[in-house]
């Protein structure tokens, strides 16, 4: 069996990117042994990355050192008029900042994330500015919020 494994290891792997079919808009596949890309689809397209936005929301919120016990209420400013997304958080829902942070991260609750930004010192514009500053600090030179 060991001889078979050695023989298989000597056969060069031929990658055919034309056979790769991905539904995603953006992807990069890298041959790690040769450290070279073998497939790219929309690799340089500017696209929002929701998970990255959620993580940045958490970092900026935590960096601010605000009380995680402070109650935050969902209000009209937290409605998504741009994309019309829905939420399980109703107007007037009041939760501690920590719970809003958890909901923003674990349930992708946009209203919770919006409430965190709105209650940041200086409001949403200052929050977005802090997100951009944090991205720059982390070396994310092509990231803008």
Coordinates of N, CA, C and O in Angstrom, one line a residue:
X1 N 0.8 -1.2 0.0 CA 0.0 0.0 0.0 C 0.9 1.3 0.0 O 0.5 2.2 -0.6
X2 N 2.0 1.2 0.7 CA 2.9 2.3 0.7 C 3.4 2.7 -0.7 O 3.6 3.8 -1.0
X3 N 3.7 1.6 -1.4 CA 4.2 1.8 -2.8 C 3.2 2.6 -3.7 O 3.5 3.4 -4.5
X4 N 1.9 2.2 -3.5 CA 0.9 2.9 -4.2 C 0.8 4.4 -3.9 O 0.7 5.2 -4.7
X5 N 0.9 4.6 -2.6 CA 0.9 6.0 -2.1 C 2.1 6.8 -2.7 O 1.9 8.0 -3.1
X6 N 3.2 6.2 -2.8 CA 4.4 6.9 -3.3 C 4.2 7.1 -4.8 O 4.6 8.2 -5.3
X7 N 3.7 6.2 -5.5 CA 3.5 6.3 -6.9 C 2.5 7.4 -7.2 O 2.6 8.2 -8.1
X8 N 1.4 7.4 -6.4 CA 0.4 8.5 -6.6 C 1.0 9.8 -6.4 O 0.6 10.8 -7.0
X9 N 1.9 9.9 -5.4 CA 2.4 11.2 -5.0 C 3.4 11.7 -6.2 O 3.6 12.9 -6.3
X10 N 3.9 10.8 -7.0 CA 4.8 11.2 -8.1 C 4.0 11.7 -9.3 O 4.6 12.3 -10.2
X11 N 2.7 11.3 -9.4 CA 2.0 11.7 -10.6 C 1.6 13.2 -10.4 O 1.0 13.6 -9.4
X12 N 2.0 14.0 -11.4 CA 1.6 15.5 -11.2 C 0.1 15.7 -11.3 O -0.6 15.1 -12.1
X13 N -0.3 16.6 -10.4 CA -1.8 16.9 -10.4 C -2.0 18.0 -11.5 O -1.4 19.0 -11.5
X14 N -2.9 17.7 -12.4 CA -3.2 18.7 -13.4 C -4.5 19.3 -13.0 O -5.6 18.7 -12.9
X15 N -4.5 20.6 -12.8 CA -5.7 21.4 -12.5 C -6.3 22.1 -13.7 O -5.5 22.7 -14.5
X16 N -7.6 21.9 -13.9 CA -8.2 22.5 -15.1 C -9.3 23.5 -14.6 O -10.4 23.1 -14.3
X17 N -8.9 24.8 -14.5 CA -9.8 25.8 -14.0 C -11.1 25.9 -14.8 O -12.1 26.3 -14.3
X18 N -11.1 25.5 -16.1 CA -12.3 25.5 -16.9 C -13.4 24.6 -16.4 O -14.5 24.8 -16.7
X19 N -13.0 23.6 -15.7 CA -14.0 22.6 -15.2 C -14.6 23.0 -13.8 O -15.5 22.4 -13.3
X20 N -14.0 24.1 -13.2 CA -14.5 24.6 -11.9 C -15.7 25.4 -12.1 O -15.7 26.4 -12.9
X21 N -16.8 25.1 -11.5 CA -18.1 25.8 -11.6 C -18.5 26.3 -10.2 O -18.8 25.4 -9.4
X22 N -18.4 27.5 -10.0 CA -18.8 28.1 -8.7 C -20.0 29.1 -8.9 O -20.0 29.9 -9.8
X23 N -20.9 29.0 -8.0 CA -22.0 29.9 -8.0 C -21.7 31.3 -7.4 O -22.3 32.3 -7.7
X24 N -20.6 31.3 -6.6 CA -20.2 32.6 -5.9 C -19.7 33.6 -7.0 O -19.2 33.2 -8.0
X25 N -19.9 34.8 -6.6 CA -19.5 35.9 -7.5 C -18.0 36.1 -7.5 O -17.4 36.6 -8.4
X26 N -17.4 35.8 -6.3 CA -15.9 36.1 -6.1 C -15.3 34.8 -5.6 O -15.8 34.2 -4.6
X27 N -14.1 34.4 -6.1 CA -13.4 33.3 -5.6 C -12.0 33.3 -6.1 O -11.7 33.9 -7.2
X28 N -11.1 32.8 -5.3 CA -9.7 32.6 -5.7 C -9.3 31.2 -5.2 O -9.5 30.9 -4.0
X29 N -8.7 30.4 -6.1 CA -8.2 29.1 -5.7 C -6.7 29.2 -5.9 O -6.3 29.5 -7.0
X30 N -6.0 28.8 -4.9 CA -4.5 28.9 -5.0 C -3.9 27.5 -4.8 O -4.3 26.7 -4.0
X31 N -2.9 27.2 -5.7 CA -2.1 26.0 -5.6 C -1.1 26.3 -4.5 O -0.1 27.0 -4.7
X32 N -1.3 25.8 -3.3 CA -0.5 26.1 -2.1 C 0.9 25.6 -2.3 O 1.9 26.3 -1.9
X33 N 1.1 24.5 -3.0 CA 2.5 24.0 -3.1 C 3.3 24.9 -4.1 O 4.5 25.0 -3.9
X34 N 2.7 25.5 -5.1 CA 3.4 26.3 -6.0 C 3.2 27.8 -5.6 O 3.8 28.7 -6.3
X35 N 2.3 28.1 -4.7 CA 2.0 29.4 -4.2 C 1.6 30.3 -5.4 O 2.1 31.4 -5.6
X36 N 0.7 29.8 -6.2 CA 0.2 30.5 -7.4 C -1.3 30.3 -7.5 O -1.8 29.2 -7.3
X37 N -2.0 31.3 -8.0 CA -3.4 31.2 -8.2 C -3.7 30.3 -9.5 O -2.9 30.4 -10.4
X38 N -4.7 29.4 -9.4 CA -5.0 28.6 -10.5 C -6.4 29.0 -11.0 O -6.8 28.6 -12.1
X39 N -7.1 29.7 -10.2 CA -8.5 30.1 -10.7 C -8.8 31.4 -10.0 O -8.6 31.6 -8.8
X40 N -9.4 32.3 -10.7 CA -9.9 33.6 -10.1 C -11.2 34.0 -10.8 O -11.3 33.9 -12.0
X41 N -12.1 34.4 -10.0 CA -13.4 34.8 -10.5 C -13.8 36.1 -9.7 O -14.0 36.0 -8.5
X42 N -13.8 37.2 -10.4 CA -14.1 38.5 -9.7 C -13.2 38.8 -8.6 O -13.6 39.5 -7.6
X43 N -12.0 38.4 -8.7 CA -11.0 38.5 -7.6 C -10.7 40.0 -7.2 O -10.4 40.3 -6.1
X44 N -10.8 40.9 -8.2 CA -10.6 42.3 -7.9 C -11.8 43.2 -7.9 O -11.7 44.4 -7.8
X45 N -13.0 42.5 -7.9 CA -14.2 43.3 -7.9 C -14.4 43.8 -6.5 O -14.1 43.2 -5.5
X46 N -15.0 45.0 -6.4 CA -15.3 45.6 -5.1 C -16.7 45.1 -4.7 O -17.7 45.3 -5.4
X47 N -16.7 44.4 -3.6 CA -17.9 43.8 -3.1 C -18.0 43.9 -1.6 O -17.0 43.8 -0.9
X48 N -19.2 44.1 -1.0 CA -19.3 44.2 0.4 C -19.2 42.8 1.0 O -19.7 41.8 0.4
X49 N -18.5 42.6 2.1 CA -18.4 41.3 2.8 C -19.1 41.4 4.1 O -18.6 42.1 5.0
X50 N -20.2 40.9 4.2 CA -21.1 41.0 5.4 C -20.4 40.5 6.7 O -20.4 41.2 7.7
X51 N -19.7 39.4 6.6 CA -19.0 38.9 7.8 C -17.9 39.8 8.3 O -17.7 40.0 9.5
X52 N -17.2 40.4 7.3 CA -16.2 41.4 7.7 C -16.8 42.6 8.3 O -16.2 43.1 9.3
X53 N -17.9 43.1 7.8 CA -18.6 44.2 8.4 C -19.0 43.9 9.8 O -18.9 44.7 10.7
X54 N -19.6 42.7 10.0 CA -20.0 42.3 11.4 C -18.8 42.3 12.4 O -18.9 42.8 13.5
X55 N -17.7 41.7 11.9 CA -16.5 41.7 12.8 C -16.0 43.1 13.1 O -15.6 43.4 14.2
X56 N -16.0 43.9 12.1 CA -15.5 45.3 12.3 C -16.5 46.1 13.3 O -16.0 46.8 14.1
X57 N -17.8 45.8 13.1 CA -18.8 46.4 14.0 C -18.5 46.0 15.5 O -18.5 46.8 16.4
X58 N -18.2 44.7 15.7 CA -17.8 44.2 17.0 C -16.6 44.9 17.5 O -16.5 45.3 18.7
X59 N -15.5 44.9 16.7 CA -14.2 45.5 17.2 C -14.4 46.9 17.6 O -13.9 47.4 18.6
X60 N -15.1 47.7 16.7 CA -15.2 49.2 17.0 C -16.1 49.4 18.2 O -15.7 50.2 19.1
X61 N -17.1 48.6 18.4 CA -18.0 48.7 19.6 C -17.2 48.4 20.8 O -17.2 49.1 21.8
X62 N -16.4 47.3 20.8 CA -15.6 46.9 22.0 C -14.5 47.9 22.2 O -14.2 48.2 23.4
X63 N -13.8 48.4 21.2 CA -12.7 49.3 21.3 C -13.2 50.6 22.0 O -12.4 51.3 22.7
X64 N -14.5 51.0 21.9 CA -15.0 52.2 22.4 C -15.1 52.1 23.9 O -15.1 53.2 24.6
X65 N -15.1 50.9 24.5 CA -15.1 50.8 26.0 C -16.5 51.2 26.6 O -16.5 51.6 27.7
X66 N -17.5 51.2 25.8 CA -18.8 51.6 26.3 C -19.4 50.5 27.2 O -19.0 49.3 27.0
X67 N -20.3 50.9 28.0 CA -20.9 49.9 28.9 C -21.7 48.9 28.1 O -22.5 49.2 27.3
X68 N -21.3 47.6 28.4 CA -22.1 46.5 27.7 C -23.4 46.3 28.3 O -24.2 45.5 27.8
X69 N -23.6 46.8 29.5 CA -24.9 46.7 30.2 C -25.9 47.8 29.8 O -27.1 47.6 30.2
X70 N -25.4 48.8 29.2 CA -26.4 49.9 28.8 C -27.5 49.5 27.9 O -27.2 48.7 26.9
X71 N -28.7 49.8 28.3 CA -29.8 49.4 27.4 C -29.9 50.3 26.2 O -29.7 51.5 26.2
X72 N -30.1 49.6 25.1 CA -30.3 50.3 23.8 C -31.6 49.9 23.2 O -32.0 48.7 23.2
X73 N -32.4 50.9 22.7 CA -33.7 50.6 22.1 C -33.6 50.7 20.6 O -32.9 51.5 20.1
X74 N -34.3 49.8 20.0 CA -34.4 49.8 18.5 C -35.4 50.9 18.2 O -36.5 51.0 18.8
X75 N -35.0 51.8 17.3 CA -35.9 52.9 16.9 C -36.0 53.0 15.4 O -35.4 52.3 14.6
X76 N -36.7 54.0 14.9 CA -37.0 54.2 13.4 C -35.7 54.4 12.7 O -35.6 54.0 11.5
X77 N -34.6 54.9 13.3 CA -33.4 55.1 12.6 C -32.7 53.8 12.3 O -31.7 53.7 11.5
X78 N -33.1 52.7 12.9 CA -32.5 51.4 12.7 C -33.2 50.6 11.6 O -32.8 49.5 11.2
X79 N -34.3 51.1 11.0 CA -34.9 50.5 9.9 C -34.1 50.6 8.6 O -33.4 51.6 8.4
X80 N -34.1 49.5 7.8 CA -33.3 49.5 6.6 C -34.2 49.9 5.4 O -34.9 49.1 4.9
X81 N -34.1 51.2 5.1 CA -34.9 51.7 4.0 C -34.2 51.5 2.6 O -34.8 51.5 1.6
X82 N -32.9 51.2 2.7 CA -32.1 51.0 1.4 C -32.4 49.6 0.8 O -32.8 49.5 -0.4
X83 N -32.2 48.6 1.6 CA -32.4 47.2 1.0 C -33.7 46.6 1.5 O -34.1 45.5 1.0
X84 N -34.4 47.2 2.5 CA -35.6 46.7 3.0 C -35.5 45.3 3.7 O -36.4 44.5 3.7
X85 N -34.4 45.1 4.4 CA -34.2 43.8 5.1 C -35.2 43.8 6.3 O -35.6 44.8 6.8
X86 N -35.5 42.6 6.6 CA -36.4 42.4 7.8 C -35.6 42.0 9.0 O -34.4 41.8 9.0
X87 N -36.3 42.0 10.1 CA -35.6 41.8 11.4 C -36.7 41.2 12.4 O -37.9 41.4 12.3
X88 N -36.1 40.4 13.3 CA -37.0 40.0 14.4 C -37.1 41.0 15.5 O -37.9 40.8 16.5
X89 N -36.3 42.0 15.5 CA -36.3 43.0 16.5 C -37.3 44.1 16.1 O -37.2 44.8 15.1
X90 N -38.3 44.3 16.9 CA -39.4 45.2 16.7 C -39.0 46.6 17.2 O -38.1 46.7 18.1
X91 N -39.7 47.6 16.7 CA -39.5 49.0 17.2 C -39.7 49.0 18.7 O -40.7 48.4 19.2
X92 N -38.8 49.6 19.4 CA -39.0 49.7 20.9 C -38.3 48.6 21.7 O -38.2 48.7 22.9
X93 N -37.9 47.6 21.0 CA -37.2 46.5 21.7 C -35.9 47.1 22.4 O -35.2 47.8 21.8
X94 N -35.8 46.8 23.6 CA -34.7 47.3 24.4 C -33.9 46.2 25.0 O -34.4 45.3 25.7
X95 N -32.6 46.2 24.7 CA -31.7 45.2 25.1 C -30.3 45.8 25.5 O -30.0 46.9 25.0
X96 N -29.6 45.1 26.4 CA -28.2 45.6 26.7 C -27.3 45.6 25.5 O -27.5 44.8 24.6
X97 N -26.4 46.5 25.4 CA -25.4 46.6 24.3 C -24.8 45.2 24.0 O -24.7 44.9 22.8
X98 N -24.5 44.5 25.0 CA -23.9 43.2 24.8 C -24.8 42.2 24.0 O -24.4 41.5 23.1
X99 N -26.1 42.3 24.3 CA -27.0 41.4 23.6 C -27.2 41.9 22.1 O -27.3 41.1 21.2
X100 N -27.2 43.2 21.9 CA -27.2 43.8 20.6 C -26.0 43.3 19.8 O -26.1 43.0 18.6
X101 N -24.9 43.3 20.5 CA -23.6 42.9 19.8 C -23.7 41.4 19.4 O -23.4 41.0 18.3
X102 N -24.2 40.6 20.3 CA -24.4 39.2 20.1 C -25.3 38.9 18.9 O -25.1 38.1 18.0
X103 N -26.4 39.7 18.9 CA -27.4 39.5 17.8 C -26.8 39.9 16.5 O -27.1 39.3 15.4
X104 N -26.1 41.0 16.5 CA -25.4 41.5 15.3 C -24.5 40.4 14.7 O -24.4 40.2 13.5
X105 N -23.7 39.8 15.6 CA -22.7 38.8 15.2 C -23.3 37.5 14.9 O -23.0 36.9 13.8
X106 N -24.1 37.0 15.7 CA -24.6 35.6 15.6 C -25.8 35.4 14.7 O -26.0 34.4 14.1
X107 N -26.7 36.4 14.7 CA -27.9 36.3 13.9 C -28.0 37.3 12.7 O -29.0 37.4 12.1
X108 N -26.9 38.0 12.5 CA -26.8 39.0 11.4 C -28.0 40.0 11.5 O -28.6 40.3 10.5
X109 N -28.3 40.4 12.7 CA -29.4 41.3 12.9 C -28.9 42.7 12.6 O -28.2 43.4 13.3
X110 N -29.4 43.2 11.4 CA -28.9 44.6 11.0 C -29.4 45.7 11.9 O -28.8 46.7 12.1
X111 N -30.6 45.5 12.4 CA -31.1 46.5 13.4 C -30.3 46.6 14.6 O -30.1 47.7 15.1
X112 N -29.8 45.5 15.1 CA -28.9 45.5 16.3 C -27.6 46.2 15.9 O -27.1 47.0 16.7
X113 N -27.0 45.9 14.7 CA -25.8 46.6 14.3 C -26.0 48.1 14.2 O -25.2 48.9 14.6
X114 N -27.2 48.4 13.6 CA -27.5 49.8 13.4 C -27.6 50.5 14.8 O -27.1 51.7 14.9
X115 N -28.2 49.9 15.7 CA -28.4 50.5 17.1 C -27.0 50.7 17.7 O -26.8 51.7 18.4
X116 N -26.1 49.8 17.5 CA -24.7 49.9 18.0 C -24.0 51.2 17.4 O -23.4 51.9 18.1
X117 N -24.2 51.3 16.1 CA -23.6 52.5 15.4 C -24.2 53.8 15.9 O -23.6 54.8 16.1
X118 N -25.6 53.8 16.0 CA -26.3 55.0 16.3 C -26.0 55.5 17.7 O -25.9 56.7 18.0
X119 N -25.7 54.5 18.7 CA -25.4 54.9 20.0 C -24.0 55.1 20.3 O -23.6 55.3 21.5
X120 N -23.1 55.0 19.3 CA -21.7 55.2 19.4 C -21.5 56.7 19.7 O -22.2 57.5 19.1
X121 N -20.5 57.1 20.4 CA -20.2 58.5 20.6 C -20.0 59.2 19.3 O -19.1 58.9 18.5
X122 N -20.9 60.2 19.0 CA -20.8 60.9 17.7 C -21.8 60.3 16.7 O -21.8 60.7 15.5
X123 N -22.5 59.2 17.1 CA -23.5 58.6 16.2 C -22.9 57.8 15.1 O -21.7 57.4 15.0
X124 N -23.7 57.4 14.1 CA -23.3 56.6 13.0 C -22.2 57.1 12.2 O -21.3 56.3 11.8
X125 N -22.2 58.4 11.8 CA -21.0 58.9 11.1 C -19.7 58.7 11.8 O -18.7 58.3 11.2
X126 N -19.6 58.9 13.1 CA -18.4 58.7 13.8 C -18.1 57.2 13.9 O -16.9 56.8 13.8
X127 N -19.1 56.3 14.0 CA -18.9 54.9 14.0 C -18.3 54.4 12.7 O -17.3 53.6 12.7
X128 N -18.8 54.9 11.6 CA -18.3 54.5 10.3 C -16.8 55.0 10.1 O -16.0 54.3 9.6
X129 N -16.6 56.2 10.6 CA -15.2 56.7 10.6 C -14.3 55.9 11.4 O -13.1 55.6 11.0
X130 N -14.7 55.4 12.6 CA -13.9 54.5 13.4 C -13.7 53.2 12.7 O -12.6 52.6 12.8
X131 N -14.7 52.7 12.0 CA -14.5 51.4 11.2 C -13.4 51.6 10.1 O -12.6 50.7 10.0
X132 N -13.5 52.7 9.4 CA -12.5 53.0 8.4 C -11.1 53.2 9.0 O -10.1 52.7 8.5
X133 N -11.0 53.8 10.2 CA -9.7 54.0 10.8 C -9.2 52.7 11.3 O -8.0 52.4 11.2
X134 N -10.0 51.8 11.8 CA -9.6 50.5 12.3 C -9.1 49.6 11.1 O -8.1 48.9 11.2
X135 N -9.8 49.7 10.0 CA -9.4 49.0 8.8 C -8.0 49.4 8.3 O -7.2 48.6 8.0
X136 N -7.8 50.7 8.3 CA -6.5 51.3 7.9 C -5.4 50.8 8.9 O -4.3 50.4 8.5
X137 N -5.7 50.8 10.2 CA -4.8 50.4 11.2 C -4.4 48.9 11.0 O -3.3 48.5 11.3
X138 N -5.4 48.1 10.6 CA -5.1 46.7 10.3 C -4.5 46.4 9.0 O -4.3 45.2 8.6
X139 N -4.2 47.4 8.2 CA -3.6 47.3 6.9 C -4.5 46.9 5.8 O -4.1 46.5 4.7
X140 N -5.8 47.1 6.0 CA -6.8 46.8 5.0 C -7.0 48.0 4.1 O -8.0 48.8 4.1
X141 N -6.0 48.3 3.2 CA -5.9 49.5 2.5 C -7.0 49.6 1.4 O -7.2 50.8 0.9
X142 N -7.6 48.6 1.0 CA -8.7 48.7 0.0 C -10.1 48.5 0.6 O -11.0 48.2 -0.2
X143 N -10.2 48.7 1.9 CA -11.5 48.5 2.5 C -12.1 49.9 3.0 O -11.4 50.7 3.6
X144 N -13.3 50.1 2.6 CA -14.0 51.3 3.0 C -15.4 51.0 3.4 O -16.1 50.2 2.8
X145 N -15.9 51.6 4.5 CA -17.2 51.4 5.0 C -18.0 52.7 4.7 O -17.5 53.7 4.6

